């Protein structure tokens, strides 16, 4: 399995174990979850359910929960015994979808995860939809599932297999595809991912400011902040640690819809928004003024990370080297919920972290700071450089523990 799929599987499995029992306890179906007593009799029936859930507009992750008896108080009926001959593994479903003629860009990402529930085993088929691939539909028929028809799920009902979704439902899915149902700042994130369609605002002036060619009212500008000259610890891992600060503005028409601080690293070889700071204190010292640990991080679902990817030129080797050094000095979380959960995990493993810090070698980097920097500042930056590799390793253990 590819690394990206392994990472997605790991994240999904933790989410399934957290969300699915709560959905079952609601004792009703919804727009992004559906119950089945047992596995389907045919591929076409399963594909119809997958299509309907994949095209829902409420959640990018939807669930087909198999082994729940709605007519008997939403109780679990063990899939190992009930309809065992029809039970499908993760590979069975992946192979089926790979052989299915899709009319959309690609099929949704799916995984099948067995889940123990009060002594019984249920199967959860999790479906990950991507806005840019919606609507999902077939190029050729599969049983009763018709080609070219868009199926979706509204409230707790699937589109009829012989008619598909209504015109208003199809229109809503296409609006979702183009992010027309989102605010300008959310739409801008999707435009940033389309790096190839951003053009220079001027071919005469020496500037890297750009506009989005399909929506020129969106522009991105950055200009130097000549008054700032402060160092931050992650700069010290670069060959040239000297700071070069910038202001970044993302504009819609004449309105700044997002602004942040940028940093040009390693003498201009790599440019990125600055990472966020976390000021962590151990749970047994809740009232102290100074944090026990400071480190920087990015969130994958943030605008800053979207800008990070936008400014990164993968064809420029020096930029890749500088970027890799930055990512070794910061922690990359999926979202803020994962960051907060990880810090709770960290708080429960103080002894292990402190032991690792004691055994780790003193990092190189603080020596690059100007002489006027106080020793206390140098020590603090050295501690952050020393701590981040340990935090990254502990984050891997944290994610592995969620997948068990």
mmCIF file with all atom_site columns, C-alpha atoms in Angstrom, residues 233 237 295 327-331 342 353 356-357 360-361 363 382-397:
data_model
loop_
_atom_site.group_PDB
_atom_site.id
_atom_site.type_symbol
_atom_site.label_atom_id
_atom_site.label_alt_id
_atom_site.label_comp_id
_atom_site.label_asym_id
_atom_site.label_entity_id
_atom_site.label_seq_id
_atom_site.pdbx_PDB_ins_code
_atom_site.Cartn_x
_atom_site.Cartn_y
_atom_site.Cartn_z
_atom_site.occupancy
_atom_site.B_iso_or_equiv
_atom_site.pdbx_formal_charge
_atom_site.auth_seq_id
_atom_site.auth_comp_id
_atom_site.auth_asym_id
_atom_site.auth_atom_id
_atom_site.pdbx_PDB_model_num
ATOM 1  C CA . UNK A 1 233 ? 14.710 28.635 16.175 1.00 0.00 ? 233 UNK A CA 1
ATOM 2  C CA . UNK A 1 237 ? 18.757 24.684 10.850 1.00 0.00 ? 237 UNK A CA 1
ATOM 3  C CA . UNK A 1 295 ? 7.726  24.503 19.371 1.00 0.00 ? 295 UNK A CA 1
ATOM 4  C CA . UNK A 1 327 ? 9.894  20.457 8.126  1.00 0.00 ? 327 UNK A CA 1
ATOM 5  C CA . UNK A 1 328 ? 12.471 18.688 10.307 1.00 0.00 ? 328 UNK A CA 1
ATOM 6  C CA . UNK A 1 329 ? 12.286 21.613 12.722 1.00 0.00 ? 329 UNK A CA 1
ATOM 7  C CA . UNK A 1 330 ? 8.485  21.901 13.001 1.00 0.00 ? 330 UNK A CA 1
ATOM 8  C CA . UNK A 1 331 ? 5.608  19.497 13.681 1.00 0.00 ? 331 UNK A CA 1
ATOM 9  C CA . UNK A 1 342 ? -1.501 14.944 20.817 1.00 0.00 ? 342 UNK A CA 1
ATOM 10 C CA . UNK A 1 353 ? 9.766  12.743 26.730 1.00 0.00 ? 353 UNK A CA 1
ATOM 11 C CA . UNK A 1 356 ? 14.504 11.260 25.415 1.00 0.00 ? 356 UNK A CA 1
ATOM 12 C CA . UNK A 1 357 ? 15.476 14.906 25.866 1.00 0.00 ? 357 UNK A CA 1
ATOM 13 C CA . UNK A 1 360 ? 19.454 13.471 22.871 1.00 0.00 ? 360 UNK A CA 1
ATOM 14 C CA . UNK A 1 361 ? 22.574 15.200 21.636 1.00 0.00 ? 361 UNK A CA 1
ATOM 15 C CA . UNK A 1 363 ? 21.665 20.348 18.568 1.00 0.00 ? 363 UNK A CA 1
ATOM 16 C CA . UNK A 1 382 ? 18.398 25.040 21.391 1.00 0.00 ? 382 UNK A CA 1
ATOM 17 C CA . UNK A 1 383 ? 15.759 23.258 23.484 1.00 0.00 ? 383 UNK A CA 1
ATOM 18 C CA . UNK A 1 384 ? 13.170 23.690 20.736 1.00 0.00 ? 384 UNK A CA 1
ATOM 19 C CA . UNK A 1 385 ? 15.552 22.310 18.100 1.00 0.00 ? 385 UNK A CA 1
ATOM 20 C CA . UNK A 1 386 ? 16.274 19.375 20.377 1.00 0.00 ? 386 UNK A CA 1
ATOM 21 C CA . UNK A 1 387 ? 12.612 18.717 21.223 1.00 0.00 ? 387 UNK A CA 1
ATOM 22 C CA . UNK A 1 388 ? 11.005 18.692 17.758 1.00 0.00 ? 388 UNK A CA 1
ATOM 23 C CA . UNK A 1 389 ? 12.503 15.371 16.488 1.00 0.00 ? 389 UNK A CA 1
ATOM 24 C CA . UNK A 1 390 ? 11.301 13.759 19.727 1.00 0.00 ? 390 UNK A CA 1
ATOM 25 C CA . UNK A 1 391 ? 7.837  15.277 19.279 1.00 0.00 ? 391 UNK A CA 1
ATOM 26 C CA . UNK A 1 392 ? 7.706  14.021 15.689 1.00 0.00 ? 392 UNK A CA 1
ATOM 27 C CA . UNK A 1 393 ? 8.543  10.499 16.829 1.00 0.00 ? 393 UNK A CA 1
ATOM 28 C CA . UNK A 1 394 ? 5.959  10.662 19.629 1.00 0.00 ? 394 UNK A CA 1
ATOM 29 C CA . UNK A 1 395 ? 3.363  11.880 17.120 1.00 0.00 ? 395 UNK A CA 1
ATOM 30 C CA . UNK A 1 396 ? 3.945  8.715  15.085 1.00 0.00 ? 396 UNK A CA 1
ATOM 31 C CA . UNK A 1 397 ? 3.369  6.606  18.224 1.00 0.00 ? 397 UNK A CA 1
#
